[in-house]
Short mmCIF file of C-alpha atoms in Angstrom, two decimals:
data_model
loop_
_atom_site.label_atom_id
_atom_site.label_comp_id
_atom_site.label_asym_id
_atom_site.label_seq_id
_atom_site.Cartn_x
_atom_site.Cartn_y
_atom_site.Cartn_z
CA MET A 1 -29.66 28.81 -26.48
CA PRO A 2 -31.81 25.87 -27.59
CA LEU A 3 -35.50 26.54 -28.11
CA ILE A 4 -38.01 24.27 -26.35
CA LEU A 5 -41.75 24.30 -27.02
CA VAL A 6 -43.91 23.17 -24.08
CA VAL A 7 -47.41 22.05 -25.13
CA ASP A 8 -50.02 21.46 -22.40
CA ASP A 9 -53.63 22.48 -21.87
CA GLN A 10 -52.96 23.07 -18.16
CA PRO A 11 -51.25 26.45 -17.50
CA SER A 12 -49.89 25.18 -14.18
CA ASN A 13 -47.94 22.41 -15.93
CA ILE A 14 -46.58 24.87 -18.50
CA HIS A 15 -45.51 27.24 -15.74
CA ALA A 16 -43.73 24.49 -13.80
CA LEU A 17 -41.80 23.30 -16.85
CA TYR A 18 -40.99 26.89 -17.83
CA GLN A 19 -39.48 27.62 -14.38
CA LEU A 20 -37.52 24.38 -14.52
CA LEU A 21 -35.94 24.95 -17.95
CA VAL A 22 -35.75 28.70 -18.51
CA ASP A 23 -32.24 29.10 -17.05
CA ASP A 24 -30.71 26.81 -19.66
CA CYS A 25 -33.09 27.13 -22.61
CA GLU A 26 -35.37 29.51 -24.42
CA VAL A 27 -38.90 28.26 -23.63
CA SER A 28 -42.04 28.92 -25.67
CA MET A 29 -45.54 27.73 -24.78
CA ALA A 30 -48.68 26.44 -26.49
CA THR A 31 -51.93 25.41 -24.82
CA SER A 32 -53.33 23.26 -27.65
CA GLY A 33 -52.24 21.03 -30.48
CA ALA A 34 -53.39 23.52 -33.10
CA GLU A 35 -51.42 26.29 -31.43
CA ALA A 36 -48.33 24.07 -31.33
CA LEU A 37 -48.57 23.24 -35.04
CA ALA A 38 -49.06 26.92 -35.88
CA PHE A 39 -45.95 27.78 -33.85
CA CYS A 40 -43.86 25.15 -35.67
CA ALA A 41 -45.03 26.47 -39.02
CA GLN A 42 -43.37 29.78 -38.14
CA GLN A 43 -40.37 28.64 -36.10
CA LEU A 44 -38.73 25.26 -35.57
CA PRO A 45 -37.99 24.39 -31.94
CA ASP A 46 -35.08 22.16 -30.99
CA LEU A 47 -37.30 20.00 -28.74
CA ILE A 48 -41.00 19.66 -27.95
CA LEU A 49 -42.44 18.61 -24.57
CA LEU A 50 -45.91 17.44 -25.53
CA ASP A 51 -48.84 16.63 -23.26
CA LEU A 52 -50.64 13.49 -24.38
CA LEU A 53 -54.18 14.15 -23.14
CA MET A 54 -55.52 17.40 -24.58
CA PRO A 55 -59.01 18.33 -25.82
CA GLU A 56 -59.75 18.60 -29.55
CA MET A 57 -56.36 17.21 -30.63
CA SER A 58 -54.42 14.59 -28.67
CA GLY A 59 -50.66 14.49 -28.35
CA TYR A 60 -50.62 11.44 -30.60
CA GLU A 61 -52.30 13.37 -33.42
CA VAL A 62 -50.01 16.36 -32.96
CA CYS A 63 -46.97 14.10 -33.11
CA ASP A 64 -48.33 12.31 -36.20
CA ARG A 65 -48.76 15.63 -37.99
CA LEU A 66 -45.28 16.78 -37.03
CA LYS A 67 -43.73 13.57 -38.34
CA ALA A 68 -45.72 13.75 -41.57
CA ASP A 69 -44.30 17.17 -42.43
CA PRO A 70 -40.75 17.11 -43.89
CA ARG A 71 -40.00 20.44 -42.21
CA THR A 72 -40.83 19.24 -38.70
CA ARG A 73 -40.30 15.48 -38.73
CA ALA A 74 -36.77 15.77 -37.33
CA ILE A 75 -37.86 17.69 -34.20
CA PRO A 76 -37.54 15.35 -31.18
CA VAL A 77 -40.76 15.00 -29.18
CA ILE A 78 -40.98 13.94 -25.52
CA PHE A 79 -44.45 12.97 -24.26
CA VAL A 80 -45.32 14.31 -20.80
CA THR A 81 -48.38 12.52 -19.40
CA VAL A 82 -50.05 10.73 -16.51
CA GLN A 83 -50.30 7.63 -18.72
CA GLY A 84 -46.95 6.13 -17.90
CA GLY A 85 -47.50 2.41 -18.36
CA ALA A 86 -45.30 0.22 -20.59
CA ALA A 87 -48.04 -0.07 -23.23
CA ASP A 88 -48.48 3.73 -23.24
CA GLU A 89 -44.77 4.25 -23.70
CA ALA A 90 -44.68 1.72 -26.55
CA GLU A 91 -47.51 3.50 -28.32
CA GLY A 92 -45.80 6.83 -27.84
CA PHE A 93 -42.64 5.52 -29.46
CA ALA A 94 -44.74 4.09 -32.29
CA HIS A 95 -46.04 7.61 -33.01
CA GLY A 96 -42.49 8.95 -33.24
CA ALA A 97 -41.69 10.18 -29.71
CA VAL A 98 -38.09 9.90 -28.52
CA ASP A 99 -38.81 9.71 -24.77
CA TYR A 100 -41.55 9.62 -22.15
CA ILE A 101 -41.89 11.62 -18.89
CA SER A 102 -44.56 10.63 -16.42
CA LYS A 103 -46.65 13.08 -14.38
CA PRO A 104 -46.20 14.16 -11.71
CA PHE A 105 -42.72 14.70 -13.06
CA VAL A 106 -39.50 14.81 -11.06
CA ASP A 107 -37.41 17.90 -11.76
CA VAL A 108 -34.06 16.12 -12.03
CA VAL A 109 -35.55 13.52 -14.41
CA VAL A 110 -37.05 16.18 -16.66
CA LYS A 111 -33.76 18.09 -16.82
CA ALA A 112 -31.72 14.96 -17.51
CA ARG A 113 -33.98 13.74 -20.31
CA VAL A 114 -34.28 17.17 -21.90
CA HIS A 115 -30.52 17.70 -21.83
CA THR A 116 -29.93 14.20 -23.23
CA GLN A 117 -32.23 14.79 -26.21
CA LEU A 118 -30.77 18.22 -26.88
CA ALA A 119 -27.25 16.78 -26.79
CA LEU A 120 -28.25 13.97 -29.16
CA LYS A 121 -29.84 16.46 -31.56
CA LEU A 122 -26.76 18.68 -31.46
CA ALA A 123 -24.46 15.71 -32.09
CA SER A 124 -26.64 14.50 -34.97
CA GLU A 125 -26.68 17.92 -36.61
CA SER A 126 -22.93 18.30 -36.12
CA PHE A 127 -22.32 14.89 -37.71
CA ALA A 128 -24.62 15.72 -40.63
CA ARG A 129 -22.83 19.02 -41.21
CA SER A 130 -19.43 17.32 -41.11
CA GLN A 131 -20.58 14.70 -43.63
CA ILE A 132 -21.93 17.38 -45.96
CA GLU A 133 -18.71 19.37 -45.67
CA LEU A 134 -16.63 16.25 -46.27
CA PHE A 135 -18.75 15.35 -49.29
CA GLN A 136 -18.43 18.86 -50.69
CA ARG A 137 -14.65 18.85 -50.17
CA ASP A 138 -14.32 15.46 -51.85
CA LYS A 139 -16.59 16.57 -54.66
CA LEU A 140 -14.65 19.78 -55.21
CA ALA A 141 -11.37 17.88 -55.05
CA SER A 142 -12.67 15.40 -57.62
CA VAL A 143 -13.84 18.20 -59.90
CA GLY A 144 -10.47 19.91 -59.49
CA ARG A 145 -8.58 16.75 -60.41
CA THR A 146 -10.81 16.22 -63.45
CA ILE A 147 -10.31 19.80 -64.64
CA ALA A 148 -6.55 19.45 -64.16
CA ASP A 149 -6.56 16.20 -66.14
CA ILE A 150 -8.55 17.76 -68.98
CA ALA A 151 -6.33 20.85 -69.04
CA GLN A 152 -3.22 18.69 -69.12
CA GLU A 153 -4.53 16.57 -71.97
CA LEU A 154 -5.68 19.57 -73.99
CA SER A 155 -2.47 21.53 -73.46
CA SER A 156 -0.37 19.16 -75.55
CA PRO A 157 -2.41 19.11 -78.81
CA LEU A 158 -3.30 22.80 -78.50
CA GLY A 159 0.36 23.67 -77.89
CA ASN A 160 1.43 21.60 -80.90
CA ALA A 161 -1.22 23.27 -83.05
CA LEU A 162 -0.05 26.71 -81.91
CA ILE A 163 3.59 25.95 -82.68
CA SER A 164 2.65 24.61 -86.13
CA ALA A 165 0.52 27.68 -86.85
CA CYS A 166 3.40 29.98 -85.83
CA THR A 167 5.78 28.04 -88.07
CA LEU A 168 3.33 28.41 -90.95
CA GLN A 169 2.94 32.13 -90.24
CA ASP A 170 6.73 32.70 -90.26
CA ASP A 171 7.15 30.71 -93.45
CA LEU A 172 4.38 32.64 -95.20
CA ALA A 173 6.09 35.89 -94.19
CA GLN A 174 9.34 34.68 -95.74
CA LEU A 175 7.46 33.58 -98.86
CA ARG A 176 5.88 37.03 -99.21
CA SER A 177 9.26 38.74 -98.72
CA SER A 178 10.89 36.56 -101.37
CA SER A 179 8.06 37.11 -103.86
CA VAL A 180 8.18 40.89 -103.41
CA GLY A 181 11.97 40.97 -103.96
CA GLY A 182 11.66 38.89 -107.10
CA VAL A 183 14.50 36.58 -106.11
CA MET A 184 12.52 33.38 -105.42
CA LYS A 185 13.86 30.15 -106.86
CA ARG A 186 11.88 27.01 -107.65
CA ALA A 187 13.69 25.15 -104.87
CA ASP A 188 12.66 27.89 -102.39
CA LEU A 189 9.04 27.61 -103.50
CA ASP A 190 9.09 23.83 -103.08
CA LYS A 191 10.54 24.25 -99.61
CA HIS A 192 7.82 26.74 -98.61
CA LEU A 193 5.11 24.47 -99.96
CA ARG A 194 6.51 21.50 -98.04
CA VAL A 195 6.67 23.48 -94.77
CA SER A 196 3.12 24.77 -95.32
CA GLU A 197 1.74 21.29 -95.99
CA GLU A 198 3.46 19.83 -92.92
CA SER A 199 2.31 22.69 -90.70
CA VAL A 200 -1.29 22.48 -91.88
CA CYS A 201 -1.31 18.69 -91.34
CA LEU A 202 0.03 19.12 -87.79
CA VAL A 203 -2.52 21.82 -87.01
CA LEU A 204 -5.39 19.68 -88.30
CA SER A 205 -4.29 16.50 -86.54
CA ASN A 206 -3.83 18.24 -83.19
CA LEU A 207 -7.14 20.09 -83.46
CA GLN A 208 -8.85 16.80 -84.30
CA ARG A 209 -7.23 15.26 -81.21
CA THR A 210 -8.51 18.18 -79.13
CA LEU A 211 -12.04 17.72 -80.45
CA SER A 212 -11.78 14.00 -79.73
CA ILE A 213 -10.89 14.69 -76.07
CA VAL A 214 -13.77 17.14 -75.68
CA ASP A 215 -16.17 14.76 -77.41
CA SER A 216 -15.14 11.93 -75.09
CA PHE A 217 -16.19 13.97 -72.07
CA LEU A 218 -19.40 15.11 -73.70
CA GLN A 219 -20.33 11.45 -74.05
CA SER A 220 -20.38 10.94 -70.28
CA THR A 221 -24.10 11.79 -69.97
CA ALA A 222 -27.14 10.19 -71.55
CA ASP A 223 -28.24 13.58 -72.90
CA ASN A 224 -25.42 13.55 -75.43
CA PHE A 225 -26.58 10.27 -76.96
CA GLY A 226 -29.92 11.87 -77.83
CA ASP A 227 -31.21 9.27 -75.40
CA GLN A 228 -34.72 9.13 -74.03
CA ARG A 229 -35.79 6.53 -71.51
CA CYS A 230 -37.42 3.65 -73.32
CA SER A 231 -38.30 0.01 -72.82
CA PHE A 232 -35.93 -2.42 -74.53
CA SER A 233 -34.76 -6.02 -74.46
CA LEU A 234 -31.43 -6.38 -72.67
CA THR A 235 -30.58 -9.59 -74.54
CA GLU A 236 -31.16 -7.91 -77.90
CA LEU A 237 -29.02 -4.96 -76.88
CA VAL A 238 -26.11 -7.17 -75.79
CA HIS A 239 -26.30 -9.15 -79.04
CA GLU A 240 -26.22 -5.88 -81.02
CA VAL A 241 -23.16 -4.68 -79.09
CA VAL A 242 -21.29 -7.95 -79.65
CA THR A 243 -22.21 -7.96 -83.35
CA SER A 244 -20.96 -4.39 -83.76
CA LEU A 245 -17.60 -5.48 -82.33
CA THR A 246 -17.20 -8.50 -84.64
CA ASP A 247 -14.21 -7.01 -86.49
CA VAL A 248 -12.37 -6.14 -83.26
CA LEU A 249 -13.07 -9.55 -81.74
CA GLU A 250 -11.92 -11.40 -84.85
CA ALA A 251 -8.80 -9.27 -85.22
CA HIS A 252 -7.72 -10.19 -81.68
CA GLN A 253 -9.09 -13.75 -81.92
CA VAL A 254 -11.28 -13.22 -78.86
CA ARG A 255 -14.60 -14.98 -78.34
CA CYS A 256 -17.45 -13.20 -76.53
CA GLU A 257 -19.88 -15.50 -74.67
CA LEU A 258 -23.27 -14.35 -73.35
CA ALA A 259 -25.11 -16.02 -70.46
CA ALA A 260 -28.34 -14.07 -69.98
CA GLY A 261 -30.97 -16.59 -68.89
CA ASP A 262 -34.51 -15.29 -69.33
CA ASP A 263 -34.68 -12.04 -71.23
CA VAL A 264 -35.51 -8.90 -69.25
CA HIS A 265 -36.80 -5.54 -70.43
CA LEU A 266 -35.40 -2.35 -68.97
CA LEU A 267 -36.91 1.10 -68.86
CA SER A 268 -33.64 2.95 -69.20
CA PHE A 269 -31.27 4.81 -71.52
CA ARG A 270 -30.45 2.40 -74.33
CA GLY A 271 -27.67 4.41 -75.95
CA ALA A 272 -25.86 4.98 -72.67
CA LEU A 273 -25.95 1.28 -71.75
CA ALA A 274 -24.76 0.33 -75.24
CA LYS A 275 -21.78 2.71 -74.84
CA VAL A 276 -20.97 1.18 -71.44
CA LEU A 277 -21.03 -2.42 -72.69
CA THR A 278 -19.11 -1.55 -75.87
CA THR A 279 -16.34 0.15 -73.88
CA LEU A 280 -16.08 -2.73 -71.38
CA VAL A 281 -15.80 -5.37 -74.10
CA GLN A 282 -13.29 -3.27 -76.07
CA ASN A 283 -11.18 -2.78 -72.92
CA ALA A 284 -11.18 -6.51 -72.26
CA VAL A 285 -10.17 -7.29 -75.84
CA LYS A 286 -7.41 -4.66 -76.09
CA HIS A 287 -5.94 -4.72 -72.58
CA ALA A 288 -6.58 -8.15 -71.07
CA TYR A 289 -4.87 -10.22 -73.74
CA ARG A 290 -1.41 -9.02 -74.75
CA GLU A 291 -1.32 -11.72 -77.40
CA ALA A 292 -4.09 -12.88 -79.72
CA GLY A 293 -6.65 -15.31 -78.33
CA GLY A 294 -8.96 -15.26 -75.33
CA GLU A 295 -12.53 -15.08 -74.09
CA VAL A 296 -14.83 -12.41 -72.70
CA HIS A 297 -17.91 -13.52 -70.75
CA ILE A 298 -21.01 -11.36 -70.31
CA ARG A 299 -23.44 -12.56 -67.65
CA VAL A 300 -26.82 -11.10 -66.69
CA ARG A 301 -28.40 -12.03 -63.36
CA PRO A 302 -31.58 -10.70 -61.69
CA LEU A 303 -31.03 -9.12 -58.28
CA GLY A 304 -34.39 -9.05 -56.56
CA ALA A 305 -37.50 -7.77 -58.29
CA ASP A 306 -36.21 -4.39 -59.43
CA GLN A 307 -32.44 -4.73 -60.03
CA LEU A 308 -30.01 -6.80 -62.05
CA THR A 309 -26.27 -7.29 -62.38
CA ILE A 310 -24.25 -7.40 -65.59
CA THR A 311 -20.71 -8.74 -65.36
CA VAL A 312 -18.07 -8.48 -68.08
CA GLN A 313 -15.24 -10.88 -67.27
CA ASP A 314 -11.96 -11.80 -68.92
CA HIS A 315 -9.20 -14.23 -67.97
CA GLY A 316 -6.33 -12.05 -69.08
CA VAL A 317 -3.32 -10.41 -67.47
CA GLY A 318 -5.29 -8.68 -64.68
CA MET A 319 -4.14 -5.63 -62.74
CA PRO A 320 -2.14 -5.09 -59.53
CA PRO A 321 -3.80 -3.11 -56.70
CA ALA A 322 -2.00 0.14 -57.58
CA THR A 323 -3.33 0.03 -61.11
CA LEU A 324 -6.80 -1.07 -60.03
CA GLY A 325 -7.06 1.97 -57.79
CA ARG A 326 -6.69 4.30 -60.77
CA VAL A 327 -8.95 2.70 -63.37
CA PHE A 328 -11.59 5.44 -63.03
CA ASP A 329 -9.10 8.30 -63.41
CA PRO A 330 -9.57 10.29 -66.64
CA PHE A 331 -7.14 9.20 -69.38
CA PHE A 332 -5.52 6.50 -67.24
CA SER A 333 -4.43 3.46 -69.21
CA THR A 334 -2.15 0.47 -68.69
CA ARG A 335 -0.81 0.92 -72.22
CA PHE A 336 1.21 3.55 -74.01
CA GLY A 337 0.59 4.78 -77.52
CA PRO A 338 -1.97 6.90 -79.39
CA ASN A 339 -5.00 5.30 -77.72
CA ARG A 340 -3.78 5.53 -74.14
CA ARG A 341 -5.50 8.90 -73.67
CA GLU A 342 -9.04 7.65 -74.20
CA PRO A 343 -11.07 8.41 -71.03
CA GLY A 344 -12.43 4.82 -71.00
CA LEU A 345 -13.74 3.78 -67.57
CA TYR A 346 -14.08 7.41 -66.47
CA ILE A 347 -16.90 7.78 -69.00
CA VAL A 348 -18.30 4.37 -68.10
CA ARG A 349 -18.57 5.28 -64.42
CA ASN A 350 -20.28 8.59 -65.23
CA LEU A 351 -22.81 6.87 -67.48
CA VAL A 352 -23.53 4.08 -64.99
CA THR A 353 -23.90 6.51 -62.09
CA PHE A 354 -25.55 9.57 -63.59
CA ALA A 355 -27.47 8.21 -66.58
CA LEU A 356 -28.37 4.65 -65.60
CA GLY A 357 -28.70 5.23 -61.84
CA GLY A 358 -26.52 2.24 -60.98
CA GLN A 359 -23.16 1.28 -59.52
CA ILE A 360 -19.95 -0.16 -60.96
CA GLN A 361 -17.29 -2.31 -59.31
CA VAL A 362 -14.02 -3.60 -60.75
CA GLU A 363 -12.17 -6.62 -59.37
CA SER A 364 -8.85 -7.79 -60.77
CA THR A 365 -6.05 -10.20 -59.93
CA PRO A 366 -2.73 -10.30 -61.81
CA GLY A 367 -2.55 -13.38 -63.99
CA VAL A 368 -6.18 -14.32 -63.29
CA GLY A 369 -8.24 -11.65 -65.02
CA THR A 370 -10.63 -8.76 -64.48
CA THR A 371 -14.33 -8.63 -63.67
CA VAL A 372 -16.44 -5.50 -64.07
CA ARG A 373 -19.80 -5.71 -62.30
CA LEU A 374 -22.68 -3.34 -63.03
CA THR A 375 -25.63 -3.15 -60.64
CA LEU A 376 -28.51 -1.46 -62.43
CA PRO A 377 -32.16 -0.71 -61.66
CA MET A 378 -34.75 -2.18 -64.02
CA ILE A 379 -36.24 1.30 -64.20
CA SER A 380 -33.61 4.01 -64.29
CA PRO A 381 -34.21 7.44 -62.75
CA GLU A 382 -34.27 10.49 -64.93
CA ALA A 383 -30.70 11.20 -66.00
CA ARG A 384 -28.70 13.24 -63.48
CA ARG A 385 -25.96 15.45 -64.81
CA ALA A 386 -22.46 14.82 -63.58
CA SER A 387 -21.01 17.81 -61.79
#
């Protein structure tokens, strides 16, 4: 049963409300504001019926204190008072009340308004629980998909390394057997050496690939850049990123244009933002233009007093909707080959969201190009770990 707290300095009013509500609710009573606050400190009622005119502490002050406390601010409060004018009701709502009952009260009105507020509270709590459960399910599903993707990517190089190691082990056993029997020929020795060299090379290359995959995921938080929040020039950072990519840009004959306007200084994670911009420009260079030649535009625009947007735009091949919907999946790529397994935008999204405290959007049209838009705060929060 829902718990209602009736607060009134007149015992007769408390008794009347108690008799009216006790069949449907659990009813507790307080005869002063201080007593009501003490009750709420121990137990949270589902609804409070609060007299407005009480000695020592008015209903307004009680309501103000309830709304100022994070533990009690969500408790709905209905004022019950002889002051039932429009101005009184407006002031009551201004102090955080959800409804107003005038004295002398009418039984059917009291019951209807109490039941309405209890139903609204129940519906609100039910909705909140459903949203939390939905979020948790989505979060767990996302974590599960990520783990599956990582396991799938690691299984191939680790499996190859294992097979190569087993081949090397079998060959060494044959080599030992031949050497003990004293029947080894030079051709046999050369064969064993060749098998050993090939096996060791395969083991090393696959283990290096495994470490590369793990390292890519470790880079998805600011912590792994040794990053501390600091103040830095955004224009200088973008110029440094573009300069560091000079060889890649020249090799693909792609020009990178910057339109930044007035320089801004961020209090953020410099290394994480540099990784984000580097990856976005590299993606545009490698994936937007199938043939040599093209342009990448970086634009910085203030968004109010405390945010800005950074867009990285190309005019390349673009992506169809089915591809666009998967760009944040781990290891997804529009190309095949040795570099198709780089996590790419998966890492970018983690850095933008968890390290920089911002948002990322990708828009793309086949044959027109792709635009990646970052919305970032001028002052980033402390880095939050992806989970």
